[in-house]
Coordinates of C-alpha atoms in Angstrom, one line a residue:
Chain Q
X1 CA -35.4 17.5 -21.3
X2 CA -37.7 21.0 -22.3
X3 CA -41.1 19.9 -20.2
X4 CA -43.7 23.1 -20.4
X5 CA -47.1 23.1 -19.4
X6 CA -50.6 24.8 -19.8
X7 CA -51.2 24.4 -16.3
X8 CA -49.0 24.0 -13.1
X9 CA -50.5 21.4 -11.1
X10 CA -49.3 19.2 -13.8
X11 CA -45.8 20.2 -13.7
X12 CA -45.0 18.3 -10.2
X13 CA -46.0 14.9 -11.5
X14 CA -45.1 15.3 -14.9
X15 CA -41.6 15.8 -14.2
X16 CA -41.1 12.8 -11.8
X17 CA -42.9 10.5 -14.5
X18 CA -40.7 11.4 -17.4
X19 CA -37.3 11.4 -14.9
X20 CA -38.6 8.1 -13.1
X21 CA -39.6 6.3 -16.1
X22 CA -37.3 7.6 -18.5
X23 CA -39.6 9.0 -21.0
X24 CA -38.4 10.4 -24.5
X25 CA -41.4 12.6 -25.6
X26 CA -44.9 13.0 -25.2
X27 CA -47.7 14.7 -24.1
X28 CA -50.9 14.9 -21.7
X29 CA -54.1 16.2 -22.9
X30 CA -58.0 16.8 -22.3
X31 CA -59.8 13.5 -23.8
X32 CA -61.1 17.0 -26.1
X33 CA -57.6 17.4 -27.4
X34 CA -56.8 20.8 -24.9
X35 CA -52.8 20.0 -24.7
X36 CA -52.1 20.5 -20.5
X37 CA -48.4 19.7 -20.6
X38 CA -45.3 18.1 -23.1
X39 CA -41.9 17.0 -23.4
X40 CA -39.7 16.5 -25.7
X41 CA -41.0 18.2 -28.5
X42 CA -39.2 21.0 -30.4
X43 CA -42.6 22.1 -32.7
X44 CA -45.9 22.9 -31.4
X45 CA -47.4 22.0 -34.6
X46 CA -46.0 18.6 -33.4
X47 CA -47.9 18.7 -30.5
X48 CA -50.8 19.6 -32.1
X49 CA -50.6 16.8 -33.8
X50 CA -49.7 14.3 -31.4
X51 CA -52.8 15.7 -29.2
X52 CA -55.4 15.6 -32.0
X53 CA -53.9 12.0 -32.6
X54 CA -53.8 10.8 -29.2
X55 CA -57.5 12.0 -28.3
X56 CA -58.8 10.2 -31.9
X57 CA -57.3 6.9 -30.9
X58 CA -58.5 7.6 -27.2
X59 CA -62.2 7.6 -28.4
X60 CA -61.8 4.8 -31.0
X61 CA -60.4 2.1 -28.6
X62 CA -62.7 3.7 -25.8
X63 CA -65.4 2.4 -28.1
X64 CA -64.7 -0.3 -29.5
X65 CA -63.9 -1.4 -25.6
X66 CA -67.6 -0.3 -24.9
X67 CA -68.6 -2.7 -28.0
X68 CA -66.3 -5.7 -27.3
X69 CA -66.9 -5.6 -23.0
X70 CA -69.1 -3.1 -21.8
X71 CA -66.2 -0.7 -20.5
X72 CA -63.9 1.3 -22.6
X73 CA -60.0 0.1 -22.9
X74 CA -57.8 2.3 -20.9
X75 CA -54.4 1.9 -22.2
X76 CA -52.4 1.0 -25.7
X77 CA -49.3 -0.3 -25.7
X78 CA -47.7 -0.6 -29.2
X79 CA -44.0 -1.7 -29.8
X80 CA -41.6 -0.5 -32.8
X81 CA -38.9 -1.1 -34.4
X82 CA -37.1 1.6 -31.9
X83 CA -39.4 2.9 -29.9
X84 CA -43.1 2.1 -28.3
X85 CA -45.6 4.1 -27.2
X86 CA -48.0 4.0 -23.8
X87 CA -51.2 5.9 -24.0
X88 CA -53.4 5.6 -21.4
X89 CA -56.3 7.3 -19.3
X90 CA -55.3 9.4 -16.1
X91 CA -58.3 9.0 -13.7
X92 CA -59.1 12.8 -12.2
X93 CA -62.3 13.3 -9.9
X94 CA -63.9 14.9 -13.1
X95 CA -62.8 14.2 -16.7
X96 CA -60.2 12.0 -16.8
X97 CA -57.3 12.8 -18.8
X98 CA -54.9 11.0 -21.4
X99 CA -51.1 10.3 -21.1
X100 CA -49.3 9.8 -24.6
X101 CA -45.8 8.7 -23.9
X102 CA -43.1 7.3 -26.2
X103 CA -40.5 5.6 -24.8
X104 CA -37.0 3.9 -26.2
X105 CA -34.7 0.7 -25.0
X106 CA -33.9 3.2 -22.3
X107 CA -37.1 2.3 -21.0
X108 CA -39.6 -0.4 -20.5
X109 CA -43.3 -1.1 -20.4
X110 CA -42.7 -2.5 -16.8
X111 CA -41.1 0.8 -15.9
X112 CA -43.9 2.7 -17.7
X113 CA -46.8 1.0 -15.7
X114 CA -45.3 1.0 -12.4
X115 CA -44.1 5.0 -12.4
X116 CA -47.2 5.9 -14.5
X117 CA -49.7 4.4 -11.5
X118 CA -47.5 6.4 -9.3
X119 CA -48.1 9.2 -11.9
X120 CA -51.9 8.9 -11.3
X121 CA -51.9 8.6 -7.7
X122 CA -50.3 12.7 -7.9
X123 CA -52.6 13.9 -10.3
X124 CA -55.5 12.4 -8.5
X125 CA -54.6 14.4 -5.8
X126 CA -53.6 17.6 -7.4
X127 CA -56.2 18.0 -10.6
X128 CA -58.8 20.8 -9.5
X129 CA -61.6 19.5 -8.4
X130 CA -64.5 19.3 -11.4
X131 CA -66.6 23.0 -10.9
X132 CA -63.2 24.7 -10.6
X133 CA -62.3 24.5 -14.4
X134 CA -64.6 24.7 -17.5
X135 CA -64.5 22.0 -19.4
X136 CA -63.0 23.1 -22.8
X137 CA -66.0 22.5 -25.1
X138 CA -66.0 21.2 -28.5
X139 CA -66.8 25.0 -30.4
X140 CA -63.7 26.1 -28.9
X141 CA -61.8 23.8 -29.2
X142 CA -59.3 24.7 -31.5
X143 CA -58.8 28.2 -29.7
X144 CA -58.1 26.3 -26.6
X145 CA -55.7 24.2 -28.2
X146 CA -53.7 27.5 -29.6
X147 CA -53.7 29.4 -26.5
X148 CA -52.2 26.4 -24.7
X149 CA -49.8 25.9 -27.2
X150 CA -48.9 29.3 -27.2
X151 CA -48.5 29.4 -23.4
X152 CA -46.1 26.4 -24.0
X153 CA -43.8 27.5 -26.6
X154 CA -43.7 30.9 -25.0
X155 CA -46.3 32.8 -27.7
X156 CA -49.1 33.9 -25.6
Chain W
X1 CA -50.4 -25.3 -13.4
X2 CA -46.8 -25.6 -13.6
X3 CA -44.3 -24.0 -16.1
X4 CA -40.8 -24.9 -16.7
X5 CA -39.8 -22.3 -14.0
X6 CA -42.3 -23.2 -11.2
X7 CA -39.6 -25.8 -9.8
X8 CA -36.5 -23.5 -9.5
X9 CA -38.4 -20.6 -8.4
X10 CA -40.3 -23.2 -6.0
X11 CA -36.4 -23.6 -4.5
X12 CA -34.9 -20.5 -4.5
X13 CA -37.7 -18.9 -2.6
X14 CA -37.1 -21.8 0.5
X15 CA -33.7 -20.2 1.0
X16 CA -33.3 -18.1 4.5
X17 CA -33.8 -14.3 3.9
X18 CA -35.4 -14.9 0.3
X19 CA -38.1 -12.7 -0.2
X20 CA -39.3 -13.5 -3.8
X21 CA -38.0 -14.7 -7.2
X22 CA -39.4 -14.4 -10.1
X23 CA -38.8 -15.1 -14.1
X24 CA -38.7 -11.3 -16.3
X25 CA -38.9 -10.4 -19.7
X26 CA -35.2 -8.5 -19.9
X27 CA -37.3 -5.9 -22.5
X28 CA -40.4 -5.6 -21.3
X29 CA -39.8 -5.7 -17.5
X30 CA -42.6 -7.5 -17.0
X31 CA -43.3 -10.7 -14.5
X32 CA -43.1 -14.3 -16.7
X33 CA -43.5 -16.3 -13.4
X34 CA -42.8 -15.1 -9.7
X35 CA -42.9 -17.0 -6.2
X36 CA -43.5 -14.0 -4.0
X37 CA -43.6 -13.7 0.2
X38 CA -47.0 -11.6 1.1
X39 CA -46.9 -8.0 0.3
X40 CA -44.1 -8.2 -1.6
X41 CA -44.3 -5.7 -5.1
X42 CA -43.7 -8.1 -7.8
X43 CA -44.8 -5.8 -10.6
X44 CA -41.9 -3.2 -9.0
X45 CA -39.5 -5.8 -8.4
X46 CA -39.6 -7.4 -11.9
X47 CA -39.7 -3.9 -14.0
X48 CA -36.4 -2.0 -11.9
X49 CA -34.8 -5.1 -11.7
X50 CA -34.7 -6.3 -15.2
X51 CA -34.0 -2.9 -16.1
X52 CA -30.9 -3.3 -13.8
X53 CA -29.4 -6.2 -15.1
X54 CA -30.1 -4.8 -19.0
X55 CA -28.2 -2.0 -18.1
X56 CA -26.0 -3.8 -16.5
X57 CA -25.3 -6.4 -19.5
X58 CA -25.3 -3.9 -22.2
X59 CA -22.9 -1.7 -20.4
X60 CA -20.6 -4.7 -20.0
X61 CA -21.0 -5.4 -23.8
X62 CA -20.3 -1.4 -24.4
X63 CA -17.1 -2.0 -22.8
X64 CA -15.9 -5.2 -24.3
X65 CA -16.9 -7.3 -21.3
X66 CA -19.0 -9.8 -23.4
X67 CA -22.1 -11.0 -22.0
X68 CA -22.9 -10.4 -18.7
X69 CA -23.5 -13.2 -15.9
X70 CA -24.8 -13.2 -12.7
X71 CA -25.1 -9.5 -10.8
X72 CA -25.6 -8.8 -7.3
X73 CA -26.5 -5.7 -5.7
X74 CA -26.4 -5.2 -1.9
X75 CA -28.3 -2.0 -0.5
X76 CA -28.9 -1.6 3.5
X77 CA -31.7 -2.9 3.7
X78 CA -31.5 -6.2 1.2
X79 CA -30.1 -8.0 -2.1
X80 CA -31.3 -8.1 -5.7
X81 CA -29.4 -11.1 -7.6
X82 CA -30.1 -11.3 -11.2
X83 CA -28.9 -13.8 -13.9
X84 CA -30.0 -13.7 -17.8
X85 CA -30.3 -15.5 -20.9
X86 CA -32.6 -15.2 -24.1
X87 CA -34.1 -11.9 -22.8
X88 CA -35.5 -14.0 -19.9
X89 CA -33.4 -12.6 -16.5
X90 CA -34.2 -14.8 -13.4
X91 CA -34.6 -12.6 -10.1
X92 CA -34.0 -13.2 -6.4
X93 CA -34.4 -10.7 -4.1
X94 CA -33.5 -11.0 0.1
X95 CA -32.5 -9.8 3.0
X96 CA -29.2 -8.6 3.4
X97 CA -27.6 -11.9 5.1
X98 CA -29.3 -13.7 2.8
X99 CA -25.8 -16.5 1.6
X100 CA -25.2 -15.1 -1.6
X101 CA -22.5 -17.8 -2.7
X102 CA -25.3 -20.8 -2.9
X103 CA -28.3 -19.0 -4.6
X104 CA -25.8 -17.3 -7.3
X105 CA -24.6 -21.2 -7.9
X106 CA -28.6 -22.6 -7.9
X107 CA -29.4 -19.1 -10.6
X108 CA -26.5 -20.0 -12.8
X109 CA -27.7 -23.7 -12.9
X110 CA -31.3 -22.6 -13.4
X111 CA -30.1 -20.5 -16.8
X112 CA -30.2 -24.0 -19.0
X113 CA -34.0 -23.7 -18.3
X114 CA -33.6 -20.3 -20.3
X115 CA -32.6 -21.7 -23.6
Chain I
X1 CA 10.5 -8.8 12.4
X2 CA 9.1 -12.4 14.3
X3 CA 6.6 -12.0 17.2
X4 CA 9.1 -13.3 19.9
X5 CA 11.1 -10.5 19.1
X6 CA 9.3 -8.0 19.2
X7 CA 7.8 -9.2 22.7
X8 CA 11.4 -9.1 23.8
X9 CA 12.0 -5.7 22.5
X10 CA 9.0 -4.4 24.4
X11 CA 9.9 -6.2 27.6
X12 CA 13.2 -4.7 27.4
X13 CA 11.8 -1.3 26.9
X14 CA 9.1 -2.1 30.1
X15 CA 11.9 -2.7 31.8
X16 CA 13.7 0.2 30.9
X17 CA 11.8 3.3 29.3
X18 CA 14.5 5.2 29.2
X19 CA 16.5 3.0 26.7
X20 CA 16.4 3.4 22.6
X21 CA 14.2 0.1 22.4
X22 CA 11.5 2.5 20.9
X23 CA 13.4 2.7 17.7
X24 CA 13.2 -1.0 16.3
X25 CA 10.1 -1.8 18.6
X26 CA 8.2 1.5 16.6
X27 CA 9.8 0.8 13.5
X28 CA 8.4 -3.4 13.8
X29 CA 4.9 -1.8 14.6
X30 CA 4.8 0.0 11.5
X31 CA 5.9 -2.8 8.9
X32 CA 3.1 -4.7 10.5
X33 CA 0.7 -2.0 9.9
X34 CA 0.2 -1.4 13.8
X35 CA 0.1 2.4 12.9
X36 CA -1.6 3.5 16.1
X37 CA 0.7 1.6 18.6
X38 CA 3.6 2.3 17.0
X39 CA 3.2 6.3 16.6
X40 CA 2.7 6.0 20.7
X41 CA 5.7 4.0 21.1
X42 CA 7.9 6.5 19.3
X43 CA 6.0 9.6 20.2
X44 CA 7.0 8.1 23.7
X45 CA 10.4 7.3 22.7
X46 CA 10.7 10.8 21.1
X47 CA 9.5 12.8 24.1
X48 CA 12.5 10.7 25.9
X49 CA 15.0 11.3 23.6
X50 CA 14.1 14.6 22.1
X51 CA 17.9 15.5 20.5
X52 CA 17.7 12.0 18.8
X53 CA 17.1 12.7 15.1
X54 CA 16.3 8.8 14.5
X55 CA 13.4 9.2 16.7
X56 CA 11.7 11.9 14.6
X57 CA 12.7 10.0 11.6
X58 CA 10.6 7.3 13.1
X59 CA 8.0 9.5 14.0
X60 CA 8.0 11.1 10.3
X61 CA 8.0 7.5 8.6
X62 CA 4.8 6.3 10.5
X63 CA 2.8 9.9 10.0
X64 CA 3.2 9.4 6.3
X65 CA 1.7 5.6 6.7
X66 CA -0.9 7.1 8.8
X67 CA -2.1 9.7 6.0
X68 CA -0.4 12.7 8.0
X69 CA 1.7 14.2 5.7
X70 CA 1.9 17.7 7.3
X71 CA 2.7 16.1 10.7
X72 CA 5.6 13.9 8.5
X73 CA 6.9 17.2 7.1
X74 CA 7.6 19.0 10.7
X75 CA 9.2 16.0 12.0
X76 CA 11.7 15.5 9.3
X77 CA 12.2 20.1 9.2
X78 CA 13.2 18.9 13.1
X79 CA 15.7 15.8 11.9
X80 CA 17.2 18.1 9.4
X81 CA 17.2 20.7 12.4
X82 CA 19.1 18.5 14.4
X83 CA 21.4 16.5 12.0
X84 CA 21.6 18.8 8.7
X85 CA 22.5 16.5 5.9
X86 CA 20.6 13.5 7.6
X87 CA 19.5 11.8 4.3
X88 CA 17.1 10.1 5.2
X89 CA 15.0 13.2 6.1
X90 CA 16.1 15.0 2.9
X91 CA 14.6 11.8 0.8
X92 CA 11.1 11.9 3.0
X93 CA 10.7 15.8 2.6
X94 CA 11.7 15.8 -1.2
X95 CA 9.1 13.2 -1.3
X96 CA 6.5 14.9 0.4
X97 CA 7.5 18.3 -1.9
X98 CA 7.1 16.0 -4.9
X99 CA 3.5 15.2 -4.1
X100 CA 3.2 18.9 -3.2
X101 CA 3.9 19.7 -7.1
X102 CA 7.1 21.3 -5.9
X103 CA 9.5 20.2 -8.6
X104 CA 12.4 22.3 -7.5
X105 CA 12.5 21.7 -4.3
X106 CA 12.4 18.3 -4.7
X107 CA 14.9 17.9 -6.7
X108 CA 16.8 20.0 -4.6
X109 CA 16.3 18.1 -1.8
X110 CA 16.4 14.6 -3.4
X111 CA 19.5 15.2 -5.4
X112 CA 21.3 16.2 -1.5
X113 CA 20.2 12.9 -0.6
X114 CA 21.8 10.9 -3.5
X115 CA 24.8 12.8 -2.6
X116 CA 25.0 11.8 0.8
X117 CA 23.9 8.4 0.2
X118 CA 25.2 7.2 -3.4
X119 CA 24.1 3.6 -3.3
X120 CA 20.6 4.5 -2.8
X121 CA 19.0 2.8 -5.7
X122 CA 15.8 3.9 -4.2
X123 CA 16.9 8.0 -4.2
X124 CA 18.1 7.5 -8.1
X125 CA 15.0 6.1 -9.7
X126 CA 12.7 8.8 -7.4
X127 CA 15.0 11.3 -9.1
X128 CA 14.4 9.7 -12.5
X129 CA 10.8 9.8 -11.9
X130 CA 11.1 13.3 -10.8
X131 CA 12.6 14.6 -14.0
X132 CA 10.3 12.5 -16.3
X133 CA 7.3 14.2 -14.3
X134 CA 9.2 17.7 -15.1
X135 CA 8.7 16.6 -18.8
X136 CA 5.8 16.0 -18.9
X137 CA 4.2 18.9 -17.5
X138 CA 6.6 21.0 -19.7
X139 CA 5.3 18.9 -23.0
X140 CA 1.4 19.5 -21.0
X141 CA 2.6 23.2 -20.6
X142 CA -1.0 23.7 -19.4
X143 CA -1.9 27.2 -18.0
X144 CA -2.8 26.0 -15.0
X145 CA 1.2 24.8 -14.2
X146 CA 2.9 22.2 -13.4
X147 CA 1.2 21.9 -9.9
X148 CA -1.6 20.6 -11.7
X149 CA 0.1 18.3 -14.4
X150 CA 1.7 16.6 -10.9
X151 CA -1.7 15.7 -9.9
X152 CA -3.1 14.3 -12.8
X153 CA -0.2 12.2 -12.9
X154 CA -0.8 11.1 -9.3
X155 CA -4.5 10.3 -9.6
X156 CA -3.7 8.1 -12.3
X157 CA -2.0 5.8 -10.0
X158 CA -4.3 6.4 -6.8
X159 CA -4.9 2.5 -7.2
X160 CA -1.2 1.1 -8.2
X161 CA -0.7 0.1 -4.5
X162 CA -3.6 -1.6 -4.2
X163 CA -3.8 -3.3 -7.7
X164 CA -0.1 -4.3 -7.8
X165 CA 0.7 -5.6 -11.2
X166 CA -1.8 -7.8 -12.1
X167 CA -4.2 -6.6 -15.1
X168 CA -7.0 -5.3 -12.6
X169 CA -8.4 -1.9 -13.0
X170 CA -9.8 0.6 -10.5
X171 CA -11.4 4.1 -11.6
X172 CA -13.2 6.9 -9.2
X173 CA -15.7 8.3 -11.8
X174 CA -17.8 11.2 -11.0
X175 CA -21.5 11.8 -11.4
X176 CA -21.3 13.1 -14.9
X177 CA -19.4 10.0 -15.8
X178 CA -16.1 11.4 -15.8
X179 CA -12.9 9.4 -14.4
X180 CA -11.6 11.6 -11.5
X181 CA -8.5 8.7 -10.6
X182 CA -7.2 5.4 -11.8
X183 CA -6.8 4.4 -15.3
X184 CA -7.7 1.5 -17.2
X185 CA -4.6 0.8 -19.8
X186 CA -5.2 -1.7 -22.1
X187 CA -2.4 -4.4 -23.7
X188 CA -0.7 -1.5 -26.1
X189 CA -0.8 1.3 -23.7
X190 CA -3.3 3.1 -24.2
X191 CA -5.7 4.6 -21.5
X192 CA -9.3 4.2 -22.1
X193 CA -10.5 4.8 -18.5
X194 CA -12.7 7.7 -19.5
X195 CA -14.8 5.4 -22.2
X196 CA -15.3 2.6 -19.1
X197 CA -16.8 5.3 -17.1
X198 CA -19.0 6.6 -19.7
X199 CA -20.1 3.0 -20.2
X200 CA -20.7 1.9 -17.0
X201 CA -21.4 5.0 -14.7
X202 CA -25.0 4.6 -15.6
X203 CA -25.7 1.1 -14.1
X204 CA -25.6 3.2 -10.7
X205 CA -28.3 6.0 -11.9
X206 CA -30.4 2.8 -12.6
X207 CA -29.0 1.2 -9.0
X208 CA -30.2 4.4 -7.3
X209 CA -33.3 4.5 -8.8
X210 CA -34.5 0.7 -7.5
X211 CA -33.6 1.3 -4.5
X212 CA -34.9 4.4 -3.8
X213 CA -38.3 2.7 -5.2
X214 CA -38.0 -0.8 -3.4
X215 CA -37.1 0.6 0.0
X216 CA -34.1 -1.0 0.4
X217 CA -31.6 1.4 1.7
X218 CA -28.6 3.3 0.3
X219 CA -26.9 0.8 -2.1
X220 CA -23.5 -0.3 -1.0
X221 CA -22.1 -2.3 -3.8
X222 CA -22.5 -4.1 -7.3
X223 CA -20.9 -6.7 -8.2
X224 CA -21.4 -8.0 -11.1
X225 CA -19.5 -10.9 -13.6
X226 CA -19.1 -10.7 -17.7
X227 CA -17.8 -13.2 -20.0
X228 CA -14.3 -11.4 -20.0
X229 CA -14.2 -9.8 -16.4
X230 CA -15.7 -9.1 -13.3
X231 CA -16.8 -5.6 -12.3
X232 CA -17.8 -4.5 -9.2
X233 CA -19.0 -0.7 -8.2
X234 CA -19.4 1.3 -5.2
X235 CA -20.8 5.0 -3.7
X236 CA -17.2 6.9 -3.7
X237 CA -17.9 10.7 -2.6
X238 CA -20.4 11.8 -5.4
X239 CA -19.4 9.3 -7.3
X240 CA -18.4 5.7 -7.9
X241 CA -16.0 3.6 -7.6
X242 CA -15.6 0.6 -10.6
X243 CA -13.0 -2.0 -10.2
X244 CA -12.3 -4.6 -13.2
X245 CA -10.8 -8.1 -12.9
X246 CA -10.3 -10.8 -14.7
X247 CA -12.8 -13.1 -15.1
X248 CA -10.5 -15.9 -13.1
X249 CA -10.1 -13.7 -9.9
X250 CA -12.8 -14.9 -7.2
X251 CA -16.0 -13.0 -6.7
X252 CA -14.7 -12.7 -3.2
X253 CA -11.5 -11.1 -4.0
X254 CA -12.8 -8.8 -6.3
X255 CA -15.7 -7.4 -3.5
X256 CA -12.0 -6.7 -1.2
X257 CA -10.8 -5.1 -4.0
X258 CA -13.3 -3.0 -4.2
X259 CA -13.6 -2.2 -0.4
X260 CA -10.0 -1.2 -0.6
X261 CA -10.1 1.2 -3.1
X262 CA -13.1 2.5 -1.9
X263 CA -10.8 3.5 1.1
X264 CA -7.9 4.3 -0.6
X265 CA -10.1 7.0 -2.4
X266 CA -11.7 8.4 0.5
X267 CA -8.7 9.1 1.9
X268 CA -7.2 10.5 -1.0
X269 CA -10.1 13.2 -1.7
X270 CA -10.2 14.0 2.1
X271 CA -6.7 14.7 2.4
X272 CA -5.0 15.1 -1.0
X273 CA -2.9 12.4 -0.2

């Protein structure tokens, strides 16, 4: 499977989640959309779109978790005819960020939630610590999402 | 509170060298009803071994085999015995002496539970 | 040969080391398997009775049991040394070229046998086998020769022996899921080994990966039964070893099975034989 990242810390942990829990695609972002690694894909306008998906449902069910109990939801499981997805937040020391993974009958949600805890425990301990990288903010945005992008597909 | 399982599982885990059983969703992976020993990782147990025995089963049916049965496998350091019906697989897992013959014969009379 | 008998044979030869005891007492041994006690019996023997071609003959017969090839092939060069013509020596070596992919020589040595010994039933289907195995590596007429059509041929029955002819298969698969020996031949002949290993090598990817993750060792075996069969699997080099039986033959049985094919391939990829 093509896995290419933005930035290499994540490459480690990445790689292990989608070999341990036999992921088909996906990608892990910046709750701001900034794209830090994928698999899977063959597009980077797919990415794009997976990312800018993946952070709109992030805030929506982080919100209506802050309405419904006081805390935001941290994970979506939804099953299809074929395939699910898992998206869920990756606790850091400073923002956390978001995993978006589809997965097929290779797989299983069981499988997902024990290598993906397993997943977190490696990026907690790898993610630079919160002073060490801006934070990408919301007027550049879109640029940051291009570079990365580029950087993946081999563009940059 | 007690579920149809609660009983069997109740039974299994009395026998020498068993660690834990537990009832899995064959899809999901996830625990329906265990009876764990202390500091035993249900949550692990139930997800790789129910994606075992689905790999298992669907290979066999890949093959011609028909449906699959009960499965046993023996590592150094202990057993995982799995038997499955209705996307429900029943789990034991033991020691490595742990008597193989009885608790395969006690799963496969469990599986009318699973109908 | 009964138990008393051979006790007398060896109580004989205690008495008297110097006598040809050696030969049936050895040759006892190895029919029951007692590989190690009969090579020192005859190696004994032999050391007595060096000029005696019998006794390398014996020596020769056991190496080959014992997975010695090489050390089978020296002692019957010495028998033929000793007694050119001695058949039973040309039968072992054209044997041993056989398996060597040595056609020619085989047959060379074969056919000299079947001379000398015309009633051998045994020398006359080996040569029949011999030519068919020429045939077929001249219809294969692969580049690589007809060293290498031999061998194919032989890994596909690594596990005759063991299976004997009941309907019970045995395949060594490597990691990628390709079958490396045994076949799987279905009621009309056909082989479909290699689509068995492509269904079933991955239940060990997934057996390696719970393991690893549960803490429980190296896994040893799976065993595991179907509606139509029972399958069991084992580590085999880098690979596995799958064995299918009937759904009638007991759990037990089949784990043996397994254990002894497991063997038989080990020694077959240490030692080509």
């Amino acid at each position: 499977m093509r896995l290419t990242v933005a930035a290499s810390w994540v490459e480690g942990p990445l790689r292990q989640l989608v070999a341990d829990a036999r992921l088909e695609l996906g990608v892990l972002l910046h709750p701001s959309g900034q794209v830090l690694g994928q698999f899977g894909f063959a597009r980077s306008v797919d990415v794009m779109t997976a990312c800018a998906l993946a952070a709109a449902t992030h805030a929506s069910s982080a919100e209506l978790g802050r309405m419904l109990e006081g805390q935001p939801f941290t994970g979506v499981h939804y099953v299809g005819a074929t395939r699910q997805f898992w998206r869920a937040t990756v606790p850091t020391t400073s923002t956390p960020l978001i995993l978006f993974a589809v997965f097929d009958e290779e797989s299983s949600l069981g499988l997902v939630q024990l290598f993906f805890r397993q997943f977190c425990e490696a990026v907690a301990a790898l993610a630079p610590a919160a002073d060490a990288e801006p934070a990408a903010l919301a007027e550049n945005f879109e640029s940051e999402l291009n570079r990365n992008l580029a950087v993946m597909f081999g563009r940059a | 509170m007690t579920s149809p399982f609660t009983a069997v599982l109740g039974s299994l885990i009395r026998h020498r060298g068993v660690s834990g059983c537990l009832v899995v969703g064959e899809r999901d992976g996830m625990i329906v009803e265990a009876n764990l020993q202390i500091g035993v990782k249900g949550d692990a147990i139930a997800a790789l071994s129910a994606s075992l025995y689905r790999k298992a089963r669907r290979s066999a049916l890949a093959a011609g085999f028909g449906e699959a049965g009960f499965f046993e496998l023996t590592a150094d350091g202990g057993r995982v015995c799995a038997v499955g019906r209705n996307e429900l697989v029943l789990v034991v897992i033991g020691e490595p002496g742990v008597n193989v013959g009885i608790i395969r014969v006690e799963m496969l009379r469990a599986l009318e539970l699973f109908q | 040969m009964a138990t008393d008998e051979v006790r007398a044979i060896s109580d004989q030869l205690a008495a008297d080391p110097s006598s040809i005891a050696f030969l049936p007492l050895g040759e006892a041994l190895r029919r029951r398997g007692q590989l190690d006690v009969a090579w020192k019996v005859a190696q004994r023997g032999a050391e007595r009775h060096p000029q005696r071609p019998d006794a390398h003959d014996l020596l020769a017969r056991i190496a080959i049991d014992r997975g010695e090839p090489s050390r089978a092939q020296s002692e019957w060069e010495a028998v033929l040394r000793l007694a050119p013509g001695h058949a039973a020596a040309q039968k072992g070596l054209g044997f041993l070229r056989f398996q060597q992919g040595d056609f020619a020589g085989a047959a060379e040595l074969l056919g000299a046998a079947l001379l000398a010994d015309p009633d051998d039933q045994s020398l006359a289907a080996a040569l029949g086998t011999l030519r068919a195995a020429v045939d077929e590596s001249a219809v294969a007429a692969a580049p690589p020769g007809a060293s290498d059509a031999h061998a194919v041929t032989d890994a596909r029955a690594l596990f005759d022996e063991i299976l004997g002819d009941q309907p019970q298969t045995a395949l060594l698969i490597d990691r990628d899921g390709y079958v490396v020996a045994g076949q799987y031949r279905t009621a009309d002949g056909r082989d479909l080994g290699a689509d068995l290993a492509a269904q079933l090598s991955g239940v060990s990817d997934e057996a390696e990966r719970a393991v690893e993750y549960l803490k429980l060792g190296a896994w040893k075996q799976i065993v595991f039964e179907s509606e139509a069969a029972s399958l069991a699997m084992a580590p085999s080099g880098e690979g596995v070893l799958l064995v299918a039986t009937p759904r009638s033959v007991p759990l037990g049985f089949v784990r043996r099975l397994l254990e002894r094919s497991v063997a038989r391939a080990q020694r077959w990829l240490e030692t080509g034989t």
